[in-house]
mmCIF file of N, CA, C and O in Angstrom:
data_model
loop_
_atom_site.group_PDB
_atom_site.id
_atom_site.type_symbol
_atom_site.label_atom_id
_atom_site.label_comp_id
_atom_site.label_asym_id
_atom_site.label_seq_id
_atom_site.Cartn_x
_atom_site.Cartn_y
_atom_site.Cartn_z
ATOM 1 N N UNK A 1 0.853 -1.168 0.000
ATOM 2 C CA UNK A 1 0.000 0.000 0.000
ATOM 3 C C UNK A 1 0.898 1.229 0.000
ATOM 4 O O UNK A 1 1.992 1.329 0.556
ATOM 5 N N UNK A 2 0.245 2.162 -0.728
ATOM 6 C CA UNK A 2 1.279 3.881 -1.093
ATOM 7 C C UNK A 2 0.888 4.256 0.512
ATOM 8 O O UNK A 2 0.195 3.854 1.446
ATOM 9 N N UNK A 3 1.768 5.236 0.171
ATOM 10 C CA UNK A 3 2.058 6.219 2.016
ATOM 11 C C UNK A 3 0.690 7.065 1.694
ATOM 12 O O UNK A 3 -0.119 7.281 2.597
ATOM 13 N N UNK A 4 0.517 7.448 0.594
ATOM 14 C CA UNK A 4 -0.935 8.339 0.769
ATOM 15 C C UNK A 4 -2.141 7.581 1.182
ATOM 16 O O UNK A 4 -2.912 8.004 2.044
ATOM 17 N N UNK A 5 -2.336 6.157 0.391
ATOM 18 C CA UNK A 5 -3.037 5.544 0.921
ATOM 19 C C UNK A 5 -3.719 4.927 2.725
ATOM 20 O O UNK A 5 -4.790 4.641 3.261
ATOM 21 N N UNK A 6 -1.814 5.023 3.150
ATOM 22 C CA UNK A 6 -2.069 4.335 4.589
ATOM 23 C C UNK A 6 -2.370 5.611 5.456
ATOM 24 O O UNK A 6 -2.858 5.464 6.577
ATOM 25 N N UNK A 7 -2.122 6.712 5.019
ATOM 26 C CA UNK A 7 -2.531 7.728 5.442
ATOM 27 C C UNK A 7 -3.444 8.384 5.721
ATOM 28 O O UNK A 7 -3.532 9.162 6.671
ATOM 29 N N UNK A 8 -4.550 8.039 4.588
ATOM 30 C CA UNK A 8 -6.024 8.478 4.371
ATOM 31 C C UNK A 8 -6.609 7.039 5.224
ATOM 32 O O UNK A 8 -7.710 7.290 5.715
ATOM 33 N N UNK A 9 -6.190 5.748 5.489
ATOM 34 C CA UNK A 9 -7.156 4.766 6.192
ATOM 35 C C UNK A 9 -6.815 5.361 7.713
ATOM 36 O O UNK A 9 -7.759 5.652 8.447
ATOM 37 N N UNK A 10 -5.612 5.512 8.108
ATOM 38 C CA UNK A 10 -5.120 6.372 9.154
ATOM 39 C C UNK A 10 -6.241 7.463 9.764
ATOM 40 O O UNK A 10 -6.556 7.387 10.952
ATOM 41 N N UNK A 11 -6.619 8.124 9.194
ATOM 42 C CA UNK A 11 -7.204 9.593 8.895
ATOM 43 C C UNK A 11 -8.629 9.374 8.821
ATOM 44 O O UNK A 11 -9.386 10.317 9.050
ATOM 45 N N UNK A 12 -9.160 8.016 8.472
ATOM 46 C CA UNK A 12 -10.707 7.079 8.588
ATOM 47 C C UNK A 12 -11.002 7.016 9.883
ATOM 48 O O UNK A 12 -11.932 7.393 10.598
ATOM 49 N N UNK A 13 -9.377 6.109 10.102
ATOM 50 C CA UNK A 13 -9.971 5.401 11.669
ATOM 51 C C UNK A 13 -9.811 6.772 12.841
ATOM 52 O O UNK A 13 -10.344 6.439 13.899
ATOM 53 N N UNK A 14 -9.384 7.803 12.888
ATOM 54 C CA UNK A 14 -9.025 8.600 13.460
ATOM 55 C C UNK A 14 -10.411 9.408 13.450
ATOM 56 O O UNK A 14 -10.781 9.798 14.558
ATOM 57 N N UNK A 15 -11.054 9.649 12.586
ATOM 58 C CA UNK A 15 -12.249 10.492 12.398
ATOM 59 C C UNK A 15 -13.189 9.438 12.906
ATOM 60 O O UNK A 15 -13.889 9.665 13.893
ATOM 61 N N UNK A 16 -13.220 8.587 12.430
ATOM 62 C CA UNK A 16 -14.556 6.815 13.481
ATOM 63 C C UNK A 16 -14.816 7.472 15.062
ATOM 64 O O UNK A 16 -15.693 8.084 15.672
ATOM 65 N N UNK A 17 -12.803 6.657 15.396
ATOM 66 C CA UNK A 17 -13.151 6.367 16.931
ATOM 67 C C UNK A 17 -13.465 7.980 17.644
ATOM 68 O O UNK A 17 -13.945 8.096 18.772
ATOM 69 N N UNK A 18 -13.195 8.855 16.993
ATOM 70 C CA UNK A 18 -13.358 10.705 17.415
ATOM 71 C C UNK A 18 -14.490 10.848 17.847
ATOM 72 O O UNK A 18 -14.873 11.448 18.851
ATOM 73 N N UNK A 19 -15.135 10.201 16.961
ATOM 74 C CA UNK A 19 -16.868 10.948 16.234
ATOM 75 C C UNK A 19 -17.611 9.729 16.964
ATOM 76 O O UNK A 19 -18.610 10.059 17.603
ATOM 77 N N UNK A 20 -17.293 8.448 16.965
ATOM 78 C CA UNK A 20 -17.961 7.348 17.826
ATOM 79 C C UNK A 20 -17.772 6.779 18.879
ATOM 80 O O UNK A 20 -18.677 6.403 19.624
ATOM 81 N N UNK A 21 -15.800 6.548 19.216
ATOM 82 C CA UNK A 21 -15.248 5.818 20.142
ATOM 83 C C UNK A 21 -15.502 6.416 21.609
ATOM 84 O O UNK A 21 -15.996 5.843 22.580
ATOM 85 N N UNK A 22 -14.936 7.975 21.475
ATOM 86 C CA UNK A 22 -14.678 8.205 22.685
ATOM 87 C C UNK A 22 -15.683 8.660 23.380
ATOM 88 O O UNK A 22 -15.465 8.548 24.586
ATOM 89 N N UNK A 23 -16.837 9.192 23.094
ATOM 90 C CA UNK A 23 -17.729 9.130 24.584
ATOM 91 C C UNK A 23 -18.843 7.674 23.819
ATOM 92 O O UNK A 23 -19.914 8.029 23.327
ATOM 93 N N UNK A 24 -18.636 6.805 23.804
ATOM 94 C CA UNK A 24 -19.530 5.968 23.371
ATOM 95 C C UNK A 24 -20.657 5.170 25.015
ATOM 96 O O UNK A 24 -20.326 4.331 25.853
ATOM 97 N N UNK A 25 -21.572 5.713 24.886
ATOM 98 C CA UNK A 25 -22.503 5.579 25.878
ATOM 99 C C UNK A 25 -22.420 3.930 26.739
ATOM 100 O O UNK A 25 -22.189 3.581 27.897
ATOM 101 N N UNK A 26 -22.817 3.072 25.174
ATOM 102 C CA UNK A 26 -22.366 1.343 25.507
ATOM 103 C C UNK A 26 -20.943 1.215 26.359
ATOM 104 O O UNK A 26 -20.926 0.637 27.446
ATOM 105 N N UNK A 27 -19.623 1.866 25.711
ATOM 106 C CA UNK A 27 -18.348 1.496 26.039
ATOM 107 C C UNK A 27 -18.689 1.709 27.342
ATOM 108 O O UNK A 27 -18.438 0.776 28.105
ATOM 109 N N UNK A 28 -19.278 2.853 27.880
ATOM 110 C CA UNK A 28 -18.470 3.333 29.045
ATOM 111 C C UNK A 28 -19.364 2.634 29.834
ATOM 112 O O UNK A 28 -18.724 2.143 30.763
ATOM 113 N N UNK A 29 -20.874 2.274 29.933
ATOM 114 C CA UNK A 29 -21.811 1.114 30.574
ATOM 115 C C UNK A 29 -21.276 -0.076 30.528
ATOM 116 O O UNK A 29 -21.077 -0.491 31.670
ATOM 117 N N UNK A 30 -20.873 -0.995 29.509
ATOM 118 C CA UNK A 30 -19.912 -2.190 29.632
ATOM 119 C C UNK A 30 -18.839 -2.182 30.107
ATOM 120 O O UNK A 30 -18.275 -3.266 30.260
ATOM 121 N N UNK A 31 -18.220 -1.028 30.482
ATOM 122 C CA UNK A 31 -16.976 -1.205 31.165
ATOM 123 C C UNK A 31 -16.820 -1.236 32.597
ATOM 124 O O UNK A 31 -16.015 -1.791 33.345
ATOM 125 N N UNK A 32 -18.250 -0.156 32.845
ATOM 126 C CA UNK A 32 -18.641 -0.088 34.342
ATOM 127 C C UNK A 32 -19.144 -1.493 34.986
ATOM 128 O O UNK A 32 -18.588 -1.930 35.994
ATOM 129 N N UNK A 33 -20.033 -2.063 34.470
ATOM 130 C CA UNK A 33 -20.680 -3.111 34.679
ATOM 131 C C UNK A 33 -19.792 -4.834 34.877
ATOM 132 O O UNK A 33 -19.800 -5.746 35.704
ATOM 133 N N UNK A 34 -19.120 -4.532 33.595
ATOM 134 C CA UNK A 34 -18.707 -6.228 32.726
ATOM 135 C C UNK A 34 -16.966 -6.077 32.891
ATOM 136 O O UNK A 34 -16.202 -7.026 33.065
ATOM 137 N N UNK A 35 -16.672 -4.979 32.812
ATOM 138 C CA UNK A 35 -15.355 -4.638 32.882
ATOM 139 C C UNK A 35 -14.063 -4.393 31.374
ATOM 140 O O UNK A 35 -14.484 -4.035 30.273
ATOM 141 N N UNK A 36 -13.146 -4.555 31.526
ATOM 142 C CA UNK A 36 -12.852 -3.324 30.470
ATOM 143 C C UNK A 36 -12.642 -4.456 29.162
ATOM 144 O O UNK A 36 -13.175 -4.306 28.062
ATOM 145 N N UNK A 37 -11.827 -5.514 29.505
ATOM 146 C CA UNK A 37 -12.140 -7.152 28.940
ATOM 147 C C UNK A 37 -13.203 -7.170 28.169
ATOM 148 O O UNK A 37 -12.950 -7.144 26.964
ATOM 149 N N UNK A 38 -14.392 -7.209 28.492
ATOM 150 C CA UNK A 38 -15.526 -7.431 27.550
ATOM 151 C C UNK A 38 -16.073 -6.547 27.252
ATOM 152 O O UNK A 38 -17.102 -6.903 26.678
ATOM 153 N N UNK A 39 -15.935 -4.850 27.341
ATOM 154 C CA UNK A 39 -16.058 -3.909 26.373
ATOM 155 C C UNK A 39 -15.709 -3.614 25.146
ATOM 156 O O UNK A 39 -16.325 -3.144 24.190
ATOM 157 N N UNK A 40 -14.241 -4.082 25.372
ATOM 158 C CA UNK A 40 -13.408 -4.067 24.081
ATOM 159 C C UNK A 40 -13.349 -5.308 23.182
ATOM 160 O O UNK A 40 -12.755 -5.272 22.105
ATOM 161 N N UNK A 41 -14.108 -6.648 23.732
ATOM 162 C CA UNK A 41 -14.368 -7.599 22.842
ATOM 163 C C UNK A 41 -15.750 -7.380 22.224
ATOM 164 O O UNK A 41 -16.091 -7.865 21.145
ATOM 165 N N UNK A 42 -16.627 -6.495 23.116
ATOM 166 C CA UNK A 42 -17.916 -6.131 22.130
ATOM 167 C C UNK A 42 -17.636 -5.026 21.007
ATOM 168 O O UNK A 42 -18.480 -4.927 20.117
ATOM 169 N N UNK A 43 -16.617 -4.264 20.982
ATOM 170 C CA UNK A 43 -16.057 -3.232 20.405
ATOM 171 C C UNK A 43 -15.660 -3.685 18.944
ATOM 172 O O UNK A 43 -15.928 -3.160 17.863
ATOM 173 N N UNK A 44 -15.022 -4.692 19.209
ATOM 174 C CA UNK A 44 -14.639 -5.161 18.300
ATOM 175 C C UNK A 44 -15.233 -6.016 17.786
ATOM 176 O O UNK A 44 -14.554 -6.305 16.800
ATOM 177 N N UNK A 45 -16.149 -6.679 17.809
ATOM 178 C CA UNK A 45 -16.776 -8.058 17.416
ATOM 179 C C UNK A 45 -18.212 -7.864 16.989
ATOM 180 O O UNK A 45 -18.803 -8.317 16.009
ATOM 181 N N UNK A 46 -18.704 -6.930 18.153
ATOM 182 C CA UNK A 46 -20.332 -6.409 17.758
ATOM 183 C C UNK A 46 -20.705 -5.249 17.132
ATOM 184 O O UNK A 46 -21.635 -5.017 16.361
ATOM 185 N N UNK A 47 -19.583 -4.353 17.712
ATOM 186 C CA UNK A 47 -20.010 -2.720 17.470
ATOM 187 C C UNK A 47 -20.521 -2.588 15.595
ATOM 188 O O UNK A 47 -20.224 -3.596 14.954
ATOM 189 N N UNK A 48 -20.879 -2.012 15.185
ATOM 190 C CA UNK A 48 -20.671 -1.566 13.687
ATOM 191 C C UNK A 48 -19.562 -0.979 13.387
ATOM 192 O O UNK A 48 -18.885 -1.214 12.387
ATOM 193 N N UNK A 49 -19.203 0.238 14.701
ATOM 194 C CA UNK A 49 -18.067 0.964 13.898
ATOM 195 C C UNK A 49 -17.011 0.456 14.522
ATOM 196 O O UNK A 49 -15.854 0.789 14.267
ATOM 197 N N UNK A 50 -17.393 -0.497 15.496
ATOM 198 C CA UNK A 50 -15.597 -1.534 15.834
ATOM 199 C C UNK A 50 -15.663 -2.269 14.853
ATOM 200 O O UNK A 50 -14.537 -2.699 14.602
ATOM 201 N N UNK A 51 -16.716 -2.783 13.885
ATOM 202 C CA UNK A 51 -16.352 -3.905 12.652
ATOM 203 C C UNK A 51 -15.920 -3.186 11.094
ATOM 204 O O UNK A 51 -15.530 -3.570 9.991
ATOM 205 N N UNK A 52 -16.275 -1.867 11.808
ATOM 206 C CA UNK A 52 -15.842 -0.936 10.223
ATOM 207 C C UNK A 52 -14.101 -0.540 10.429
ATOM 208 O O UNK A 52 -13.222 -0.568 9.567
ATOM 209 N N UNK A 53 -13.995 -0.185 11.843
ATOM 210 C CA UNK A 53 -12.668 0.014 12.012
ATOM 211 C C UNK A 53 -11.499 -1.394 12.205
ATOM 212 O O UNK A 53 -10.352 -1.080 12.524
ATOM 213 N N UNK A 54 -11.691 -2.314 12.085
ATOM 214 C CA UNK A 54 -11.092 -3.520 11.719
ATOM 215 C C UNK A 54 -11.063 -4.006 10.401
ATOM 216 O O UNK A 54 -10.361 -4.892 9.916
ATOM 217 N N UNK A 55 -12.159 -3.107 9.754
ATOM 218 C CA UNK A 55 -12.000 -3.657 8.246
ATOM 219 C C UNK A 55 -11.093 -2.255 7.364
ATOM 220 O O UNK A 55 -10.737 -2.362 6.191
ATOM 221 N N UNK A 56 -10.858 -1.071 8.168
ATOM 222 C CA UNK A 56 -10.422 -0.241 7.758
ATOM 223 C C UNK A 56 -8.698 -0.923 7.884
ATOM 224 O O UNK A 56 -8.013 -1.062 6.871
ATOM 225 N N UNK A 57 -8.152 -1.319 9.380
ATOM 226 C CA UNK A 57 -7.355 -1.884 9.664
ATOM 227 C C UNK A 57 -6.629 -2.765 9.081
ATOM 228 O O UNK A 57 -5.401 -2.803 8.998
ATOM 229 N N UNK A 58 -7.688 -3.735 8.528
ATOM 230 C CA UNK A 58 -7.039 -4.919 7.452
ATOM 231 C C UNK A 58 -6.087 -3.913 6.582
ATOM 232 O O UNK A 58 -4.880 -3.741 6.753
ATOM 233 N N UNK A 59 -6.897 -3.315 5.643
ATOM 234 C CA UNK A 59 -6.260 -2.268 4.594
ATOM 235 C C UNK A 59 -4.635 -1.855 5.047
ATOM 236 O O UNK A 59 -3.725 -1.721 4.229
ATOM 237 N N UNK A 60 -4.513 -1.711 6.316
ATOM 238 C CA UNK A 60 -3.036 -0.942 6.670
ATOM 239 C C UNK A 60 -2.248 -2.442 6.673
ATOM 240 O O UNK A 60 -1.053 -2.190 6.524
ATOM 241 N N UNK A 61 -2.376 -3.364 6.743
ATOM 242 C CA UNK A 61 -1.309 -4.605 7.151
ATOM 243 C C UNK A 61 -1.680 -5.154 5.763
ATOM 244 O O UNK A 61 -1.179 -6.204 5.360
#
């Protein structure tokens, strides 16, 4: 992959987790509750934009 390319998926996932990750209502209830372990496996496995940002991810490797 070109440097502009990994740059702009860079610049995807950066605008996602901004705009979705960080005050995400679920994260911060599953983390309180279930703990930080199974927040971040629902994050990744269930979320939409944890399954968009893993498919953005593929693209960089």
């Amino acid at each position: 992959m070109i440097k502009m390319e990994k740059m702009t998926a860079i610049s995807e996932l950066d605008e996602l987790m901004n705009t979705y990750c960080t005050e995400c209502p679920v994260k911060k209830e599953l983390r309180s509750e279930k703990g930080k372990l199974y927040a971040h496996k629902f994050c990744i496995s269930e979320c939409s934009i944890g399954l968009k940002l893993k498919e953005i991810g593929r693209r960089l490797s």
